[in-house]
Coordinates of C-alpha atoms in Angstrom, one line a residue:
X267 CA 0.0 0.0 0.0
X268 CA 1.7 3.0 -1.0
X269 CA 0.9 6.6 0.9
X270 CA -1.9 7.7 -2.0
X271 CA -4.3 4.6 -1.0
X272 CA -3.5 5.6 2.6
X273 CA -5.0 9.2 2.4
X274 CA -6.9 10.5 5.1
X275 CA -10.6 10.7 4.2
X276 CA -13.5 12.5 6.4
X277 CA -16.6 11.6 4.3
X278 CA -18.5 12.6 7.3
X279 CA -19.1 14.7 10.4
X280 CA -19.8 13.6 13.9
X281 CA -17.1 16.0 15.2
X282 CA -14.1 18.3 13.8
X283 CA -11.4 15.5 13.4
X284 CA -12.8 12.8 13.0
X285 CA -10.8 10.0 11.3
X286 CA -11.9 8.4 8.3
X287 CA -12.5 3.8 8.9
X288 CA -10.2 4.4 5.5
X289 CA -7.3 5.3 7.7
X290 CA -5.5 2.3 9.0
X291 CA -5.2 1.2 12.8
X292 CA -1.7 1.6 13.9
X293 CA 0.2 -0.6 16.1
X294 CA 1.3 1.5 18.8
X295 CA 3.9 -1.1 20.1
X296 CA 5.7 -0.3 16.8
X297 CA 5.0 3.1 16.9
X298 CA 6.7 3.7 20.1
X299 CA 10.0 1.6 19.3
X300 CA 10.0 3.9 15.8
X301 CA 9.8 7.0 17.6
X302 CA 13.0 5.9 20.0
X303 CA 14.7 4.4 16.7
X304 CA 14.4 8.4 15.0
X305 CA 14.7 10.1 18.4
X306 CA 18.4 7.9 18.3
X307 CA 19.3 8.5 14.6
X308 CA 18.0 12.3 14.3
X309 CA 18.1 14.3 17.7
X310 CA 21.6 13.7 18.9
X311 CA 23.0 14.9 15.7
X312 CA 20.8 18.0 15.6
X313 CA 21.8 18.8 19.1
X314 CA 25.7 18.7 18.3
X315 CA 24.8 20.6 15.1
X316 CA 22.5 23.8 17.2
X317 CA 25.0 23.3 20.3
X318 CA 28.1 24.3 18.0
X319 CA 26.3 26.7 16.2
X320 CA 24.7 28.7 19.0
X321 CA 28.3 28.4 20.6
X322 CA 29.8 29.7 17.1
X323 CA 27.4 32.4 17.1
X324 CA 27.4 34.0 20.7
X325 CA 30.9 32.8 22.0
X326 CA 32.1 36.4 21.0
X327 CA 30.6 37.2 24.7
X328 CA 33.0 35.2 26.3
X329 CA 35.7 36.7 23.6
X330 CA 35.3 39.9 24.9
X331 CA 35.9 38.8 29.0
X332 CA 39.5 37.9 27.6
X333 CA 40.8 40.9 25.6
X334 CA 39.1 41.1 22.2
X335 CA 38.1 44.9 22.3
X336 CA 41.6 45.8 23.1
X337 CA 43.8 43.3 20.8
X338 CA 41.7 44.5 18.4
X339 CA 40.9 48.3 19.5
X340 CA 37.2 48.2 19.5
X341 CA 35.8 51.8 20.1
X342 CA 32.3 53.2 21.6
X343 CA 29.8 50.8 20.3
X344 CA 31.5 49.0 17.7
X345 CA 31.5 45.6 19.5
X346 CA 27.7 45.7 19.7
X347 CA 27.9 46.6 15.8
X348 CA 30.2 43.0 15.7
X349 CA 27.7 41.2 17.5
X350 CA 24.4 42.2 15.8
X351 CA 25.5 42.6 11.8
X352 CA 26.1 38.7 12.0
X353 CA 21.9 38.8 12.1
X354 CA 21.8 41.0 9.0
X355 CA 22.5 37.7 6.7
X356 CA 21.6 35.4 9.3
X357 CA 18.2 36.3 8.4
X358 CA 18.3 37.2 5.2
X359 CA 19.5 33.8 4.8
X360 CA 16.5 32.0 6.4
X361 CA 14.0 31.5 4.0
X362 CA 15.8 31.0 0.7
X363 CA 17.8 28.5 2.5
X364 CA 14.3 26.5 3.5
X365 CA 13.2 27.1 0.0
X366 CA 15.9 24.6 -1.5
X367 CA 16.5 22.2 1.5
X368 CA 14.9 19.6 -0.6
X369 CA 16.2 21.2 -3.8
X370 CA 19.7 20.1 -2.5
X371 CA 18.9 17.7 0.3
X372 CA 18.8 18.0 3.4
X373 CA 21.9 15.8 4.2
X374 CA 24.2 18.1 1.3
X375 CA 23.0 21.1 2.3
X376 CA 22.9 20.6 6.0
X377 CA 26.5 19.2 6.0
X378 CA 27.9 22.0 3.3
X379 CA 26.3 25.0 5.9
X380 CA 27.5 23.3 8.8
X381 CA 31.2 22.6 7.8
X382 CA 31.2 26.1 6.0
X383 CA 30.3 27.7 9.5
X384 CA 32.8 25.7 11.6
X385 CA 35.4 27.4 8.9
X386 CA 34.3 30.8 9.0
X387 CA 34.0 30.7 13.1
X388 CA 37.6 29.1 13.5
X389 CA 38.7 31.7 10.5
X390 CA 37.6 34.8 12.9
X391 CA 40.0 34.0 15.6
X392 CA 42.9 35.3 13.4
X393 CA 40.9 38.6 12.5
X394 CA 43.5 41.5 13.3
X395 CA 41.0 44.2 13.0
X396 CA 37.6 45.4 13.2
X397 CA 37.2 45.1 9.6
X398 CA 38.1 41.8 9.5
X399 CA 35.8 40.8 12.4
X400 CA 32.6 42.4 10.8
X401 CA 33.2 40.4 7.5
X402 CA 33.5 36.8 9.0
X403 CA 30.6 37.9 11.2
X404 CA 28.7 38.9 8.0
X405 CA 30.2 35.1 6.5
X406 CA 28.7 33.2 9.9
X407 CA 25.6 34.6 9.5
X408 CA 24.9 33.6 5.9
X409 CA 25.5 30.0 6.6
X410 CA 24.5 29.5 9.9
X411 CA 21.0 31.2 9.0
X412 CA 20.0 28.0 7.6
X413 CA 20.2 25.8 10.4
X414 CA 17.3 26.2 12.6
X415 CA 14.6 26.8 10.1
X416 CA 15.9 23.8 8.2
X417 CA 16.2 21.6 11.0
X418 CA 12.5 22.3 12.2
X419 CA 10.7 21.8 9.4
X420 CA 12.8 18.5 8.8
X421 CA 11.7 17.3 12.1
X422 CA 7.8 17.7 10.8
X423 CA 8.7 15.2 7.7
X424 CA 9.2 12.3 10.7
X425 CA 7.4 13.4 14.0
X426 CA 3.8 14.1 14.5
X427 CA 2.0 17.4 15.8
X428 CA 1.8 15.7 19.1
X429 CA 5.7 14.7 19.5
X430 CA 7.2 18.1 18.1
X431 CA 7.6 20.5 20.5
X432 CA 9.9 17.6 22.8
X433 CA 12.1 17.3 19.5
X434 CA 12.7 20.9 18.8
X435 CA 12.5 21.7 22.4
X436 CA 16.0 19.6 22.2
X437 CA 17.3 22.4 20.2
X438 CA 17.2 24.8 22.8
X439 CA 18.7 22.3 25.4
X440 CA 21.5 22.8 23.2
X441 CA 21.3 26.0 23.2
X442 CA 21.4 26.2 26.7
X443 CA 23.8 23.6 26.9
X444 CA 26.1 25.8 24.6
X445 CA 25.4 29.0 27.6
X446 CA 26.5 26.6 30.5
X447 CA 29.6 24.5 29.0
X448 CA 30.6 27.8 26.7
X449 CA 31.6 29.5 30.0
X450 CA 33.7 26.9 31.5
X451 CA 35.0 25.7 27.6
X452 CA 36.3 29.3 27.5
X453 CA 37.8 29.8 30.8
X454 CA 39.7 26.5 30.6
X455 CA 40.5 27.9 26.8
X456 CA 41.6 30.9 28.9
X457 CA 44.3 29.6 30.1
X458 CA 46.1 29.1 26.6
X459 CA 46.8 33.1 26.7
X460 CA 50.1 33.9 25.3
X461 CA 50.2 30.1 23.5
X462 CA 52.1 30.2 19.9
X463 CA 52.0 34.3 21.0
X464 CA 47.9 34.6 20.8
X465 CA 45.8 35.9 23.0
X466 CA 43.5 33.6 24.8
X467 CA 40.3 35.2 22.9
X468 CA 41.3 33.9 19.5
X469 CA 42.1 30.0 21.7
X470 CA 38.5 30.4 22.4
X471 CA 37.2 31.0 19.1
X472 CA 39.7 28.9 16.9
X473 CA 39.4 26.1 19.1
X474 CA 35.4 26.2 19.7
X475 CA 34.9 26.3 16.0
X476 CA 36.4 23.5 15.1
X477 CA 34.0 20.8 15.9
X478 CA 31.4 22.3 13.7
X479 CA 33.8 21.4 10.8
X480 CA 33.9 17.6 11.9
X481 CA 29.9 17.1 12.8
X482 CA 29.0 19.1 9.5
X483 CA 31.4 16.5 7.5
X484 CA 29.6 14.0 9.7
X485 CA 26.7 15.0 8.3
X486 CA 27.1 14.1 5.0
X487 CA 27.1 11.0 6.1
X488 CA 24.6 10.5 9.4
X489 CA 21.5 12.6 7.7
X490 CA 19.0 11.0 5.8
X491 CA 17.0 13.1 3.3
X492 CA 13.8 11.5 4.3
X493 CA 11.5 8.8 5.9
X494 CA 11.3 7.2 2.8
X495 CA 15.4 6.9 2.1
X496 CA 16.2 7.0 6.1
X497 CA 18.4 3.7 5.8
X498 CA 18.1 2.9 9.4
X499 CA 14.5 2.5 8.7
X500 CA 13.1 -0.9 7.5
X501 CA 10.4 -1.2 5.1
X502 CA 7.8 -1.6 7.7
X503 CA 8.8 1.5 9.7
X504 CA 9.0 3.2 6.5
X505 CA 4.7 2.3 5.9
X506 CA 4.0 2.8 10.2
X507 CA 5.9 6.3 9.2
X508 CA 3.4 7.1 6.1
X509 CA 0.4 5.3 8.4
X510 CA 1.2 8.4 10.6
X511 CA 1.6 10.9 8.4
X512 CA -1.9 9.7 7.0
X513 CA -3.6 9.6 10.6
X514 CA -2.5 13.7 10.7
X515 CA -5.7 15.8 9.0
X516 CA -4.0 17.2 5.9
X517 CA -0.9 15.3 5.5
X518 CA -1.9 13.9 2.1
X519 CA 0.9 12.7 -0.2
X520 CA 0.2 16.0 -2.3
X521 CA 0.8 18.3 0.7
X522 CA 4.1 16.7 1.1
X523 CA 5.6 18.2 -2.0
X524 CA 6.6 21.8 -2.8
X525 CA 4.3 23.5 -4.2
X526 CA 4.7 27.7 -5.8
X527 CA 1.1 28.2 -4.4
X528 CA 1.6 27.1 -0.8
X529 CA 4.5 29.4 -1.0
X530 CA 2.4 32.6 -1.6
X531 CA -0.1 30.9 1.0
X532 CA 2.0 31.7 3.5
X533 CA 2.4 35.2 2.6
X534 CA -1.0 36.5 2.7
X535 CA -1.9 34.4 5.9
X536 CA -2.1 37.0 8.6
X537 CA -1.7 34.0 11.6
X538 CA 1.6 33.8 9.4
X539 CA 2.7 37.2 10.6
X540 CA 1.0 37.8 14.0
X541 CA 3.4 34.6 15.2
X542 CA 6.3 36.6 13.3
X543 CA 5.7 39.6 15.6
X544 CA 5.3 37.7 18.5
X545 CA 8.5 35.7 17.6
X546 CA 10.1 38.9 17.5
X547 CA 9.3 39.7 21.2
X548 CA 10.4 36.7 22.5
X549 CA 13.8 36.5 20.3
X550 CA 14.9 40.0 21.8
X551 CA 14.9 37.9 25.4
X552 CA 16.6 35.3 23.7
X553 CA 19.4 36.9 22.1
X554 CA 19.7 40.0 24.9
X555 CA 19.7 37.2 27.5
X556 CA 22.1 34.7 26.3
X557 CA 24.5 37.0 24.8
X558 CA 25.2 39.7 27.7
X559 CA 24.0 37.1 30.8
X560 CA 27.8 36.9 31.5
X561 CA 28.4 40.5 31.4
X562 CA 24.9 41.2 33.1
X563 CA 25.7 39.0 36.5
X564 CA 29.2 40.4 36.4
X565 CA 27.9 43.8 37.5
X566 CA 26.1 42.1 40.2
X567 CA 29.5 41.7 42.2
X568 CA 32.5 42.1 42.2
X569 CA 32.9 38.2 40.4
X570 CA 36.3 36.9 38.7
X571 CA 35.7 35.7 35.3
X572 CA 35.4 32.3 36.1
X573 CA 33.3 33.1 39.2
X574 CA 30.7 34.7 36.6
X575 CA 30.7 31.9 34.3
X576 CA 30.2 29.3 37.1
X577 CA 27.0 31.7 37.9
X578 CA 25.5 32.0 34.5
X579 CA 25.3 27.7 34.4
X580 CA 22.1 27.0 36.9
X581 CA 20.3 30.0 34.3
X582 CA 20.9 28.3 31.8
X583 CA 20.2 24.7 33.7
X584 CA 17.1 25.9 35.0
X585 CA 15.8 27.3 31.8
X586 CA 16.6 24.1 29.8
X587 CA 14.6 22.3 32.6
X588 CA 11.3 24.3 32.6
X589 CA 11.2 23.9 28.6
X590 CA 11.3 20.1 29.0
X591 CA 8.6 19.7 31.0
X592 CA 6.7 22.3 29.7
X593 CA 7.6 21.3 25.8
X594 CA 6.3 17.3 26.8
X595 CA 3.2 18.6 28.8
X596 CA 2.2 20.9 26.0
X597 CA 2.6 17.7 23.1
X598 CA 0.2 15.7 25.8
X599 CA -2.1 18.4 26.2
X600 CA -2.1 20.1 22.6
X601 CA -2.0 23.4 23.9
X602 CA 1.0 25.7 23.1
X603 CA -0.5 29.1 23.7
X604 CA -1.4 28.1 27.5
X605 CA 2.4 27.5 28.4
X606 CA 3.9 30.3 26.4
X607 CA 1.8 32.7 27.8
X608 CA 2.3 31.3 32.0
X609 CA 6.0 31.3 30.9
X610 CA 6.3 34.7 29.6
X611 CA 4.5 36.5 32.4
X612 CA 7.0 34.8 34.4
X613 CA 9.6 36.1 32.7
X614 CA 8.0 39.7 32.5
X615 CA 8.6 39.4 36.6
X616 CA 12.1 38.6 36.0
X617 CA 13.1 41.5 34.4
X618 CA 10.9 43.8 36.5
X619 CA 13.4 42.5 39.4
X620 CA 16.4 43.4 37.1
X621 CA 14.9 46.8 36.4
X622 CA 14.2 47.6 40.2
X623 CA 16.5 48.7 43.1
X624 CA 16.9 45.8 44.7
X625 CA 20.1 43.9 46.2
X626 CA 22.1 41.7 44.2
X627 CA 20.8 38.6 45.5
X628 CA 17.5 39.3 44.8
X629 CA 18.7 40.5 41.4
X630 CA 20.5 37.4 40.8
X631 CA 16.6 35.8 41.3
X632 CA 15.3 37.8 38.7
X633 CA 18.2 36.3 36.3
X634 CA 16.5 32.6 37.5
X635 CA 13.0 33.4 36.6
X636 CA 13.9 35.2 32.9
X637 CA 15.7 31.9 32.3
X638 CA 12.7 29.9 33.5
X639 CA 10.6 31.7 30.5
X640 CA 13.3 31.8 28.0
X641 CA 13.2 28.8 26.1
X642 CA 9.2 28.1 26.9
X643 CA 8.5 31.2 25.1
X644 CA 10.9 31.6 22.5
X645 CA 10.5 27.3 21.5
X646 CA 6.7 26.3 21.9
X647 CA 5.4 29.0 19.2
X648 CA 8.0 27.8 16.9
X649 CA 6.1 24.3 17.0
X650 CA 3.1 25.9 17.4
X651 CA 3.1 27.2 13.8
X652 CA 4.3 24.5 12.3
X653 CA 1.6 22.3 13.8
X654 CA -1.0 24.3 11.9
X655 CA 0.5 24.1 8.4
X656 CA -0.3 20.3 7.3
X657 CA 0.8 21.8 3.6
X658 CA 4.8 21.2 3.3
X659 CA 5.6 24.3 1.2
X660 CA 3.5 26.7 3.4
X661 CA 4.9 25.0 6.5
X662 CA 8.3 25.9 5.1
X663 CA 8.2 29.3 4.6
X664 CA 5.6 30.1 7.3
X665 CA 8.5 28.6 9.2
X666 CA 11.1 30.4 7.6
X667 CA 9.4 33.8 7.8
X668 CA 8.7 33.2 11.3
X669 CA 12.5 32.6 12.7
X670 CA 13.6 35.4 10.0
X671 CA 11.6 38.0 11.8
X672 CA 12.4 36.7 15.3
X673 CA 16.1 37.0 14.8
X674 CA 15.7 40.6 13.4
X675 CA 15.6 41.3 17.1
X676 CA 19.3 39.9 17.5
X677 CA 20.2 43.1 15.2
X678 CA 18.8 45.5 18.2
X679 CA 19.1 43.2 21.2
X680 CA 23.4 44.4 21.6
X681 CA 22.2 48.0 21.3
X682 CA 20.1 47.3 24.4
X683 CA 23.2 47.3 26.9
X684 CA 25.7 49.8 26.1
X685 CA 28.4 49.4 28.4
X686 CA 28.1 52.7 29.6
X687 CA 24.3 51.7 30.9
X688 CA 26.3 49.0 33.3
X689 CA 26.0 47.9 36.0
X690 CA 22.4 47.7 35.9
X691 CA 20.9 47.7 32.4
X692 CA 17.9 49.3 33.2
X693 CA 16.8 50.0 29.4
X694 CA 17.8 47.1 28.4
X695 CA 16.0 44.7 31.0
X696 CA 12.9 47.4 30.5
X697 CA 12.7 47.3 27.0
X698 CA 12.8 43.5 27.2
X699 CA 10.5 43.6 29.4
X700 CA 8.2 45.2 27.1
X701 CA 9.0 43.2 24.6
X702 CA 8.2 40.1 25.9
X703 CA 5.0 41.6 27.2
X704 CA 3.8 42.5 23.6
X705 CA 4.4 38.5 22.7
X706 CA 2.5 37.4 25.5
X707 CA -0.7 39.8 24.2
X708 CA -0.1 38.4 20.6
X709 CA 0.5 34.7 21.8
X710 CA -2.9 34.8 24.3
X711 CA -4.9 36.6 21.1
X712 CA -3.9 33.8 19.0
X713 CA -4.7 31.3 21.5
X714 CA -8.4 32.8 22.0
X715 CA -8.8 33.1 18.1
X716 CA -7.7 29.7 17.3
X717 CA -9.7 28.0 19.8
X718 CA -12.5 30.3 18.6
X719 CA -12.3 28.8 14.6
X720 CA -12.0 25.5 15.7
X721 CA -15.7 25.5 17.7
X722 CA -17.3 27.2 14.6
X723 CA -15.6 24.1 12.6
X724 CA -16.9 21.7 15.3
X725 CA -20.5 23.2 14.9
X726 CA -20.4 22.6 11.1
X727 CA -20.7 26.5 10.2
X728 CA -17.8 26.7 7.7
X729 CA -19.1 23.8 5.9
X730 CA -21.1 25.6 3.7
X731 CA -18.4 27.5 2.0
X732 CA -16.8 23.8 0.3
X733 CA -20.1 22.0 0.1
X734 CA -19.8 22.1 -3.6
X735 CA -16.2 20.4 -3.0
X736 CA -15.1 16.9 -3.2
X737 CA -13.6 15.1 0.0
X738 CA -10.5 14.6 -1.5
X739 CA -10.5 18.3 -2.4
X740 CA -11.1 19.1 0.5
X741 CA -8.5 17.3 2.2
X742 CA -6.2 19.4 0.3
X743 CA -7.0 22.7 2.0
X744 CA -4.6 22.3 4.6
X745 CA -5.6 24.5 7.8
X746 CA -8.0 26.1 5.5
X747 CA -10.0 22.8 5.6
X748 CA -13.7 22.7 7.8
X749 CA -12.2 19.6 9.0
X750 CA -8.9 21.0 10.2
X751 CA -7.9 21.0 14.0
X752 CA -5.3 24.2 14.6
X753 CA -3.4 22.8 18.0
X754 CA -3.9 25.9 20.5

């Protein structure tokens, strides 16, 4: 039986999703030992790939601890020009680089952005000036852009809605990971100051660059291009994998492909864009956060520089945590906009600690609870989005559009703590603050609206509008179908 004679079919309506008799029973037995069989073969590798990449990207914060402004006589604000151009092609690389991940395959093009990055990060520890530092920054953006976007919507071609949020939920682990272990990696790396006459900056970046090269080579190798060419799958995996696929309202074997029209879909969906705003609230914690965390707790006390590394690790521990559980309860539960919006409020009350005149314990609090909303809020509307695109070309570049907008805010999140604002930050934590405020509005609205669509479905009142539609055109509507479910 291939994937066409295992179509989803709704002939009929008791209630909004319900599954055709044409739809095969699924032996969940199997299911579950497929699920650990992918979560072996694909997450491990996608973790190294975002943990070196998110290290590649932000280890210029711990760069800057060991004497790159001086060796390289960085004036006023131009280090907070070096950290934020790398965003301008970051995300101008986003979308286009979605757009021909199958074009290229996702093992060739995966592998060639990866092993390009790993050269361009271990490249910038030999930079002499700032020239030469905003030019490989401009070179790790371009390649690295592709990454994240790629690596989500490659997840959705093996894991369901209800298993996706766990998976790229791992992702940020990584990046956490990357916060923790990129403080001690570079104090240890410290240590090689004066080494073959370089300063202990460009140890840090030559040396944490380098393993990007190996696991994008890797790559090549370890990454298959689909379900259907996974060679770690058998056949019968291969048919539980379509049987799943098929069980999803929507996932029909035409939605699968790329189509031009899905493309512009995405573009004139105003969900599409409301989740790009919201993404761009949430990205300014994310970027302001894990970037200047180091130098933020530094100005707490009167810390050594390994004593503020050792402080940034529980953060990041206890943000890595909360996404977790929150990223498995939500896939349980269905509901993304719930968690996001609990999480954000939470760190709303974080930063309002930052912000006021408190003492430095109390302060060093408000740094916990901004990490505990961190990776909730910045993660679960990522799968949130791509949960309510069944179609794989608008999925793609809903995607795309979505992280491309988000990281704009990694352009103005370095602007947001001058050094001359230190010790305290205060318009950086309160424009944050705001920030993530503004996502939490978007995020609950969405939440409200989508529940809203999906009781009108339920009651039959959109059914109207295709009644002169056949069932198997209607089962190519994607989220515009009666019979679509959007996951809350």
């Amino acid at each position: 039986m291939d994937e066409e004679e295992i179509i989803q079919r709704v002939p009929s309506r008791d209630s909004i999703g319900k599954q055709a008799a044409h739809v095969p029973e699924i032996d969940y037995a199997a299911e579950k030992k497929l699920v650990r069989k992918l979560d072996l073969r694909i997450i491990p590798l996608f973790m190294l790939l975002y943990l070196f990449s998110f290290l590649d990207r932000v280890n210029i914060g711990n760069a800057r601890l060991y004497g790159l402004e001086e060796d390289l006589g960085l004036e006023e604000n131009q280090y907070q020009i070096a950290v934020s151009i790398l965003f301008v092609t970051y995300l101008l690389s986003e979308v286009p680089s979605n757009l021909v991940l199958k074009k290229f395959t996702p093992s060739r093009w995966i592998s060639f952005i990866a092993t390009s990055w790993g050269i361009i990060a271990t490249l910038t520890g030999i930079t002499q000036n700032y020239a030469g530092l905003i030019m490989w920054r401009l070179l790790l953006g371009l390649v690295e852009g592709g990454l994240f976007p790629g690596a989500t919507v490659y997840l959705t071609l093996f894991y369901t809605k209800r298993e996706l949020a766990l998976r790229v939920g791992y992702l940020f682990i990584s990046a956490a990971i990357a916060g923790a272990v990129g403080g001690l990696l570079a104090y240890g790396i410290g240590f090689m100051d004066g080494v073959a006459g370089q300063s202990g900056w460009r140890w840090i970046l030559i040396i944490e660059g380098l393993p990007s090269v190996v696991v994008g080579i890797a790559t090549w190798f370890l990454l298959a291009d689909d379900p259907e060419t996974a060679f770690y799958l058998s056949s019968e995996e291969k048919h539980l994998i379509k049987i799943r696929r098929a069980r999803q309202l929507g996932q029909t074997a035409s939605a699968q492909e790329f189509h031009k029209a899905d493309v512009y879909a995405a573009f004139k969906d105003w969900k599409v864009y409301a989740f790009c705003v919201g993404q761009f609230g949430t990205d300014t914690m994310l970027y302001g956060y894990s970037t200047f965390l180091p130098t933020i707790i530094k100005g707490l006390g009167t810390w050594t520089t390994a004593e503020t590394q050792a402080l940034t690790i529980p953060c990041y521990t206890l943000g890595a945590l909360s996404y977790v559980l929150m990223a498995r309860l939500s896939d349980i539960q269905q509901r993304r906009g719930l968690y996001t919006v609990i999480f954000g409020a939470i760190s709303v009350i974080g930063y309002g600690i930052l912000v006021s005149d408190a003492s430095t314990g109390v302060h060093y609090l408000g740094c916990f609870l901004v990490a505990m909303g961190l990776y909730v809020t910045t993660g679960l509307p990522l799968a949130w989005l791509a949960n309510n695109q069944p179609r794989y070309g608008k999925r793609t570049t809903a995607t795309g559009l979505q992280i491309t907008v988000g990281n704009i805010s990694g352009i103005m999140a370095p602007f947001l703590y001058p050094d001359s604002q230190g010790p305290r930050f205060i318009t950086g934590h309160a424009v944050t603050l705001a920030m993530v405020g503004m996502a939490n509005v978007i995020f609950a609205f969405m939440s409200w609206y989508l529940s809203r669509q999906n009781d009108r479905r339920n009651r039959g009142e959109e059914d109207a509008k295709f009644a002169n539609m056949a069932e198997d055109e209607i089962a190519e509507l994607g989220d515009k179908s009666p019979r679509f479910v959007y996951t809350i």
